[in-house]
Coordinates of C-alpha atoms in Angstrom, one line a residue:
Chain A
M1 CA -25.9 -16.1 -23.6
P2 CA -23.3 -17.0 -26.6
Q3 CA -21.1 -19.1 -24.7
I4 CA -23.9 -21.6 -24.1
A5 CA -25.5 -20.9 -27.5
Q6 CA -22.5 -21.5 -29.7
I7 CA -21.1 -24.7 -27.5
A8 CA -21.6 -26.9 -29.7
E9 CA -19.8 -25.3 -32.6
T10 CA -17.0 -23.5 -30.8
F11 CA -16.2 -26.1 -28.3
G12 CA -13.6 -28.3 -30.5
S13 CA -11.6 -24.9 -31.3
Q14 CA -12.0 -23.8 -27.7
F15 CA -10.6 -26.9 -26.7
F16 CA -7.7 -27.0 -29.2
W17 CA -6.4 -23.4 -28.4
L18 CA -6.7 -23.8 -24.8
F19 CA -4.6 -27.1 -24.9
L20 CA -2.0 -25.3 -27.4
T21 CA -1.9 -22.0 -25.2
F22 CA -2.4 -23.1 -22.3
G23 CA -0.1 -26.5 -23.0
L24 CA 2.9 -23.9 -23.7
I25 CA 2.3 -21.8 -20.9
Y26 CA 2.4 -24.7 -18.5
L27 CA 5.6 -26.3 -20.6
V28 CA 7.1 -23.5 -21.3
I29 CA 7.0 -20.8 -18.3
G30 CA 5.8 -23.1 -15.7
R31 CA 8.4 -25.7 -16.1
G32 CA 10.8 -23.8 -17.9
M33 CA 10.7 -20.7 -16.2
V34 CA 9.4 -20.6 -12.9
P35 CA 12.1 -23.2 -11.4
K36 CA 14.6 -20.9 -12.9
I37 CA 13.6 -17.7 -11.2
S38 CA 12.7 -19.8 -7.7
G39 CA 16.5 -20.8 -8.5
T40 CA 17.4 -17.3 -8.7
V41 CA 15.8 -16.4 -5.5
E42 CA 17.0 -19.3 -3.4
A43 CA 20.5 -19.1 -4.6
R44 CA 20.2 -15.1 -3.6
D45 CA 18.5 -16.3 -0.1
R46 CA 21.2 -19.1 0.3
R47 CA 23.6 -16.1 -0.4
I48 CA 22.6 -13.8 2.0
A49 CA 22.2 -16.5 4.9
D50 CA 25.8 -17.8 3.6
D51 CA 27.6 -13.9 4.3
L52 CA 25.1 -13.3 7.3
A53 CA 26.8 -16.9 8.7
A54 CA 30.1 -15.8 7.5
A55 CA 29.7 -12.4 9.2
E56 CA 28.1 -13.9 12.5
R57 CA 31.5 -16.5 12.4
A58 CA 33.7 -13.7 11.8
R59 CA 32.3 -11.7 14.8
T60 CA 32.9 -15.0 17.0
E61 CA 36.2 -15.3 16.1
A62 CA 36.9 -11.5 16.5
D63 CA 35.4 -12.4 20.0
A64 CA 37.1 -14.8 20.9
R65 CA 40.3 -13.5 19.5
E66 CA 39.6 -10.1 21.6
E67 CA 39.1 -12.5 24.7
A68 CA 42.1 -14.3 24.0
Y69 CA 44.0 -11.2 23.5
R70 CA 42.1 -9.8 27.0
T71 CA 43.5 -13.0 28.8
Q72 CA 46.9 -12.7 27.6
T73 CA 47.1 -8.6 27.9
E74 CA 46.2 -9.8 31.9
A75 CA 48.7 -12.4 32.4
N76 CA 51.1 -10.1 31.4
R77 CA 50.6 -7.7 33.5
A78 CA 50.1 -10.4 36.4
E79 CA 53.8 -11.6 35.4
A80 CA 55.1 -8.2 35.2
L81 CA 53.8 -7.4 38.4
K82 CA 55.3 -10.6 40.0
L83 CA 58.4 -9.6 38.7
T84 CA 58.5 -6.1 39.5
Q85 CA 57.6 -7.4 43.4
A86 CA 60.4 -9.9 43.0
A87 CA 62.8 -7.3 41.6
K88 CA 61.6 -5.2 44.6
Q89 CA 62.1 -7.6 47.1
D90 CA 65.3 -8.5 45.8
A91 CA 66.6 -5.0 45.8
A92 CA 65.1 -4.6 49.5
R93 CA 67.1 -7.5 50.4
Q94 CA 70.2 -6.4 48.9
T95 CA 69.9 -3.4 50.2
E96 CA 69.3 -4.5 53.6
A97 CA 72.3 -6.9 53.1
R98 CA 74.5 -4.4 52.2
V99 CA 73.3 -1.6 54.8
K100 CA 73.8 -4.5 57.6
A101 CA 77.5 -5.2 55.8
A102 CA 78.4 -1.5 56.2
D103 CA 76.7 -1.3 59.5
A104 CA 79.4 -3.8 60.7
E105 CA 82.1 -2.4 58.9
T106 CA 81.7 1.0 60.5
N107 CA 81.2 -0.7 64.0
V108 CA 84.4 -2.1 63.2
R109 CA 86.3 0.7 62.3
V110 CA 84.2 2.8 65.4
A111 CA 86.0 0.5 67.5
D112 CA 89.1 0.6 65.8
A113 CA 88.8 4.3 66.1
E114 CA 88.3 3.8 70.0
A115 CA 90.7 1.9 70.6
R116 CA 93.4 4.1 69.1
I117 CA 91.5 7.4 70.8
R118 CA 91.9 5.1 74.2
T119 CA 95.7 4.2 73.5
A120 CA 96.4 8.0 72.6
A121 CA 94.6 9.5 75.6
D122 CA 96.3 6.6 77.5
A123 CA 99.7 7.9 75.9
A124 CA 98.8 11.7 76.1
M125 CA 98.0 10.8 80.0
A126 CA 101.3 8.9 80.3
D127 CA 103.2 11.9 78.8
I128 CA 101.4 14.6 81.0
E129 CA 102.6 12.3 84.0
T130 CA 106.3 12.4 82.8
V131 CA 106.0 16.1 82.0
A132 CA 104.1 17.0 85.4
A133 CA 107.2 15.4 87.0
E134 CA 109.6 16.9 85.3
A135 CA 108.0 20.0 85.9
A136 CA 107.4 18.9 89.6
Q137 CA 111.0 17.9 89.7
D138 CA 112.4 21.4 88.3
M139 CA 109.9 23.7 90.3
V140 CA 111.5 21.5 93.7
A141 CA 115.0 22.6 92.4
K142 CA 114.5 25.9 91.9
L143 CA 112.1 26.6 94.9
S144 CA 114.3 24.3 97.4
G145 CA 117.3 23.7 95.5
A146 CA 117.1 20.3 96.7
N147 CA 117.3 17.6 93.7
V148 CA 114.6 15.4 94.0
S149 CA 115.0 12.1 92.2
R150 CA 113.0 11.7 89.1
E151 CA 111.1 8.7 90.9
R152 CA 110.2 10.9 94.0
A153 CA 108.9 13.1 91.6
A154 CA 106.4 10.8 89.4
E155 CA 105.0 9.3 92.5
A156 CA 104.1 12.8 94.0
V157 CA 102.4 13.6 90.6
R158 CA 100.6 10.3 90.4
V159 CA 99.4 11.1 94.1
A160 CA 97.9 14.5 93.0
L161 CA 96.5 13.5 89.9
A162 CA 94.4 10.9 91.5
N163 CA 93.7 13.3 93.9
G164 CA 93.1 15.8 91.4
Chain B
M1 CA -21.2 -3.4 -30.7
A2 CA -23.8 -4.3 -33.1
A3 CA -25.0 -0.8 -32.9
E4 CA -25.9 -1.4 -36.7
S5 CA -29.1 -2.9 -35.6
G6 CA -30.1 0.3 -33.5
K7 CA -29.8 -1.6 -30.4
I8 CA -26.3 -2.1 -28.2
D9 CA -26.4 -6.2 -27.0
P10 CA -24.4 -6.7 -23.7
M11 CA -24.0 -10.5 -24.8
H12 CA -22.4 -9.9 -28.6
Q13 CA -18.8 -9.3 -26.8
F14 CA -19.1 -13.2 -26.0
E15 CA -19.4 -14.5 -29.3
V16 CA -16.8 -16.5 -30.9
Q17 CA -16.2 -15.4 -34.3
S18 CA -13.7 -17.5 -36.7
I19 CA -10.7 -15.5 -38.3
T20 CA -9.8 -18.0 -40.2
D21 CA -11.1 -21.9 -40.8
L22 CA -8.8 -24.0 -40.2
F23 CA -9.4 -28.0 -40.2
T24 CA -12.3 -30.6 -39.2
V25 CA -11.6 -32.9 -36.6
G26 CA -14.5 -35.4 -36.0
G27 CA -16.9 -33.0 -37.6
Q28 CA -15.6 -30.1 -35.6
Q29 CA -14.6 -26.8 -37.3
I30 CA -11.1 -25.9 -35.5
A31 CA -11.0 -22.5 -36.6
F32 CA -8.9 -19.7 -35.6
T33 CA -11.2 -17.6 -33.6
N34 CA -11.1 -14.2 -31.5
S35 CA -11.0 -15.9 -28.6
A36 CA -7.8 -18.1 -30.1
L37 CA -6.4 -14.9 -30.6
W38 CA -6.8 -13.4 -26.9
M39 CA -5.7 -16.9 -25.9
V40 CA -2.3 -16.6 -27.9
I41 CA -2.4 -12.9 -27.0
T42 CA -2.3 -13.7 -23.3
L43 CA 0.3 -16.4 -24.0
G44 CA 2.4 -14.0 -25.5
V45 CA 1.7 -11.1 -23.1
L46 CA 2.8 -13.7 -20.1
W47 CA 5.6 -14.8 -21.8
A48 CA 7.0 -11.3 -22.2
F49 CA 6.3 -10.3 -18.4
M50 CA 8.2 -13.7 -17.4
M51 CA 11.4 -13.0 -19.7
G52 CA 11.7 -9.7 -17.7
G53 CA 12.1 -12.2 -14.6
M54 CA 14.8 -14.2 -16.5
R55 CA 17.4 -11.9 -16.0
R56 CA 18.8 -13.6 -13.1
Q57 CA 20.5 -10.9 -11.4
L58 CA 21.4 -10.8 -7.8
V59 CA 20.0 -7.8 -7.2
P60 CA 16.9 -7.5 -8.9
G61 CA 15.2 -4.4 -11.1
R62 CA 11.6 -3.7 -10.6
W63 CA 10.5 -5.9 -13.6
Q64 CA 12.2 -8.8 -11.9
A65 CA 11.6 -8.1 -8.6
A66 CA 8.0 -8.0 -9.7
V67 CA 8.1 -11.3 -11.4
E68 CA 10.1 -13.3 -8.7
G69 CA 7.0 -11.7 -6.3
V70 CA 4.2 -13.4 -8.3
T71 CA 6.5 -16.8 -8.5
G72 CA 7.6 -16.1 -4.7
F73 CA 3.6 -15.9 -4.2
I74 CA 2.2 -19.2 -5.4
E75 CA 5.6 -21.1 -3.9
N76 CA 4.6 -19.7 -0.5
M77 CA 0.8 -20.5 -1.3
M78 CA 1.6 -23.9 -2.0
V79 CA 4.2 -24.6 1.0
T80 CA 1.4 -23.2 3.2
N81 CA -1.7 -25.0 1.7
I82 CA 0.2 -28.2 1.0
G83 CA 3.6 -28.1 3.2
P84 CA 7.0 -29.0 1.3
Q85 CA 5.3 -31.5 -1.1
G86 CA 3.3 -28.8 -2.7
R87 CA 6.4 -27.3 -4.6
K88 CA 5.9 -30.2 -6.9
F89 CA 2.2 -28.3 -8.3
V90 CA 3.8 -24.8 -8.3
P91 CA 4.4 -24.9 -12.1
Y92 CA 0.9 -26.3 -12.4
V93 CA -0.6 -23.5 -10.3
F94 CA 1.6 -20.8 -11.5
S95 CA 0.5 -21.3 -15.3
L96 CA -3.2 -21.6 -14.2
F97 CA -3.1 -18.5 -11.8
M98 CA -1.2 -16.5 -14.2
F99 CA -3.4 -17.7 -17.3
I100 CA -6.4 -16.5 -15.9
L101 CA -5.1 -13.8 -14.2
F102 CA -3.8 -12.0 -17.6
A103 CA -6.6 -13.4 -19.2
N104 CA -9.3 -11.6 -17.0
I105 CA -7.0 -8.3 -17.3
L106 CA -6.4 -8.2 -20.6
G107 CA -10.4 -8.6 -21.5
L108 CA -10.9 -5.7 -19.4
L109 CA -8.3 -3.4 -21.6
P110 CA -10.4 -0.3 -22.8
L111 CA -9.2 -1.3 -26.4
G112 CA -12.3 -0.9 -28.0
V113 CA -11.6 3.0 -27.8
V114 CA -8.9 2.4 -30.5
G115 CA -11.7 -0.2 -32.2
V116 CA -10.3 -3.5 -31.4
H117 CA -12.5 -5.4 -29.3
P118 CA -11.0 -7.2 -26.6
F119 CA -12.5 -10.8 -25.8
T120 CA -12.4 -12.2 -22.5
V121 CA -11.3 -15.9 -22.7
T122 CA -12.0 -16.6 -19.0
S123 CA -15.7 -15.5 -19.5
H124 CA -16.4 -19.3 -21.6
L125 CA -17.3 -22.1 -19.8
T126 CA -15.7 -24.5 -22.3
I127 CA -12.2 -22.3 -21.3
T128 CA -13.4 -22.6 -17.1
G129 CA -14.5 -26.2 -17.6
V130 CA -11.6 -27.7 -19.2
L131 CA -9.2 -25.7 -16.5
A132 CA -11.5 -27.4 -13.7
I133 CA -11.5 -30.5 -15.3
V134 CA -7.8 -30.6 -15.9
S135 CA -7.2 -29.5 -12.0
F136 CA -10.0 -32.0 -10.2
G137 CA -8.3 -34.4 -12.9
I138 CA -4.6 -34.1 -11.0
V139 CA -6.8 -34.3 -7.5
L140 CA -7.9 -37.2 -8.3
A141 CA -4.6 -38.4 -10.2
V142 CA -2.5 -37.5 -7.1
G143 CA -4.9 -39.0 -4.5
F144 CA -5.7 -42.2 -5.9
A145 CA -1.5 -42.4 -6.7
K146 CA -0.8 -41.7 -3.4
H147 CA -3.4 -43.1 -1.6
G148 CA -4.4 -45.8 -3.8
L149 CA -8.3 -46.8 -2.5
H150 CA -7.4 -45.1 1.1
F151 CA -8.1 -42.0 -0.8
F152 CA -12.1 -42.6 -0.3
S153 CA -11.4 -41.9 3.4
L154 CA -11.8 -38.4 2.3
F155 CA -15.5 -38.8 2.4
V156 CA -15.4 -39.8 5.8
P157 CA -14.9 -36.9 8.2
H158 CA -13.0 -37.4 10.9
G159 CA -14.7 -38.0 14.6
A160 CA -18.5 -38.4 13.3
P161 CA -19.9 -41.1 14.9
W162 CA -20.6 -44.5 12.8
W163 CA -24.5 -44.0 13.0
M164 CA -24.0 -40.7 11.1
L165 CA -21.7 -41.8 8.4
P166 CA -24.6 -43.4 5.9
I167 CA -25.9 -39.7 5.7
L168 CA -22.3 -38.2 5.7
I169 CA -20.6 -39.8 3.2
P170 CA -22.9 -39.3 0.3
V171 CA -23.0 -35.4 1.8
E172 CA -19.2 -35.6 1.3
F173 CA -19.5 -37.3 -2.1
V174 CA -21.4 -34.5 -3.3
S175 CA -19.6 -32.0 -2.3
F176 CA -16.8 -33.6 -3.2
M177 CA -17.8 -34.0 -7.0
V178 CA -19.3 -30.4 -7.1
R179 CA -15.9 -28.7 -6.9
P180 CA -15.2 -29.1 -10.7
F181 CA -18.3 -27.6 -11.5
S182 CA -18.1 -25.1 -8.6
L183 CA -14.6 -23.9 -10.2
A184 CA -15.7 -23.7 -13.3
L185 CA -19.1 -22.0 -12.9
R186 CA -17.2 -19.2 -10.2
L187 CA -14.8 -18.1 -12.7
F188 CA -17.3 -18.1 -15.8
V189 CA -20.0 -16.1 -14.3
A190 CA -17.7 -13.8 -12.2
M191 CA -16.6 -12.7 -15.9
T192 CA -19.3 -12.3 -17.8
A193 CA -21.5 -10.9 -14.8
G194 CA -18.6 -8.0 -14.6
H195 CA -18.7 -7.4 -18.2
I196 CA -22.1 -7.7 -18.9
L197 CA -22.5 -5.1 -16.5
L198 CA -19.7 -2.9 -18.0
K199 CA -21.5 -3.0 -21.5
V200 CA -24.8 -2.1 -20.0
L201 CA -23.9 1.1 -18.5
A202 CA -21.7 1.7 -21.5
G203 CA -25.3 1.2 -23.5
F204 CA -27.0 4.0 -21.0
V205 CA -24.4 6.2 -21.6
I206 CA -24.2 6.0 -25.6
N207 CA -28.0 5.9 -25.6
G208 CA -28.3 8.3 -23.3
M209 CA -26.0 11.1 -25.3
N210 CA -28.4 10.1 -28.4
A211 CA -31.4 10.5 -26.7
D212 CA -33.5 13.0 -28.2
A213 CA -34.5 15.0 -25.5
A214 CA -31.6 17.2 -23.8
W215 CA -32.2 16.1 -20.3
V216 CA -31.6 12.8 -20.5
A217 CA -27.6 12.9 -21.1
P218 CA -26.9 14.6 -18.1
I219 CA -29.4 12.6 -15.9
V220 CA -28.3 9.2 -17.2
S221 CA -25.5 9.1 -19.0
L222 CA -23.4 11.1 -16.3
P223 CA -24.1 8.9 -13.5
S224 CA -23.6 6.0 -15.9
F225 CA -20.3 6.9 -16.7
I226 CA -19.2 7.5 -13.0
L227 CA -20.5 4.4 -12.4
M228 CA -18.6 2.7 -14.9
I229 CA -15.4 3.9 -13.6
G230 CA -16.1 2.4 -10.1
I231 CA -17.1 -0.6 -11.5
S232 CA -14.3 -1.1 -14.0
A233 CA -12.2 -0.9 -10.7
L234 CA -14.2 -3.2 -8.9
E235 CA -13.9 -5.7 -12.1
L236 CA -10.1 -5.3 -12.0
L237 CA -9.8 -6.4 -8.5
V238 CA -12.4 -9.2 -9.6
A239 CA -10.0 -10.1 -11.9
A240 CA -7.2 -10.8 -9.4
I241 CA -9.4 -12.2 -6.9
Q242 CA -11.1 -15.0 -9.5
A243 CA -7.3 -16.1 -10.5
Y244 CA -6.6 -16.2 -6.4
V245 CA -9.6 -17.6 -5.7
F246 CA -8.8 -20.6 -8.3
A247 CA -5.5 -21.0 -8.0
L248 CA -6.3 -21.0 -3.9
L249 CA -8.8 -23.8 -4.5
T250 CA -6.9 -25.7 -6.3
S251 CA -3.9 -25.7 -3.8
L252 CA -6.6 -26.8 -1.3
Y253 CA -8.0 -29.8 -3.1
L254 CA -4.7 -30.5 -4.1
N255 CA -3.5 -31.0 -0.2
D256 CA -6.7 -33.2 -0.1
A257 CA -5.0 -35.3 -2.4
V258 CA -1.7 -34.9 -1.0
N259 CA -2.2 -35.1 2.6
L260 CA -6.1 -36.4 3.1
H261 CA -7.3 -35.2 6.3

């Protein structure tokens, strides 16, 4: 086995070259390159984690905004509903008042008109009595030739009308 | 290999051959060997692989994703086994894992087809031994630096009755001290055995083809060749598993040092 047979004559150069090459590997590659490569990986991992966190933050913010928007919309809707109802009630009240006022006015005018009608009826009635008395006076004069006074004719008409 | 002598030597592939003798330190010849060449190739290929991960784009391409996958895999393993403190050891365990993985796989490349002989760095006890001792040394250093002499409580199992301690403490101590050996031997043996098996089967294929009797080739060479394909796939798996096991055990031992029990 040359590994053991040659050990006495070759260990010097084996050790020398191993220390040289392995030392270079350790210093240049192990100490120099490996930390940089893991640094790159770490930076990438950190960046991915940051991006994910930023996305998560943005999502939360969007959720909050949407929530706020919804709350605002609901509040607005409630407010609008309240305003509408108030306006409706107001309008109803005003209408009622106007109807009442119009009603009252109408009543007044109806009463007025009734009064005028009554007056007119009374006047008409009085006219009828006068005309009837004159007609009775004329009829009596034509039939009997007697002159009846206006007062007696009127008296007779009133009695006849009352019996009428 | 070594076909000059007419027989195929499956151990020849593990021979360290000097390419250029460089200098001498304390009587030891330091040479640029084929082993050194493959360590340098491992370093180069690993560096090229890692450069693909240095583009640092926000959206990674395939290559960058592959590199980030490996670093993430080791980081994950350290954090799972040790906790957040495990991040400190990621550079070392990552270097260990990638060095072993690339050395294992580069040693398996079928470059012999084009006449280059790949050399499996991790099939050498000297290499795996040093890596194991470095890992063990880090465990000891971290353990004593963090817990001082309290680190020795590692040898006292939780909830053991006091009269068992004289038996348990030596057992725990031995099992602790055996760790670097098991770490080194596991990788060395797995790589060596796999490569010997492949080479022996390859020898069967070649010797069968060269046999004088015509019936030998279909009966010996063909099944050996089919078996080789399967074993090669298995060896690729072993290459990855052994690198993973080395890194995983290192992280478990580091967990003992950092968190005690």
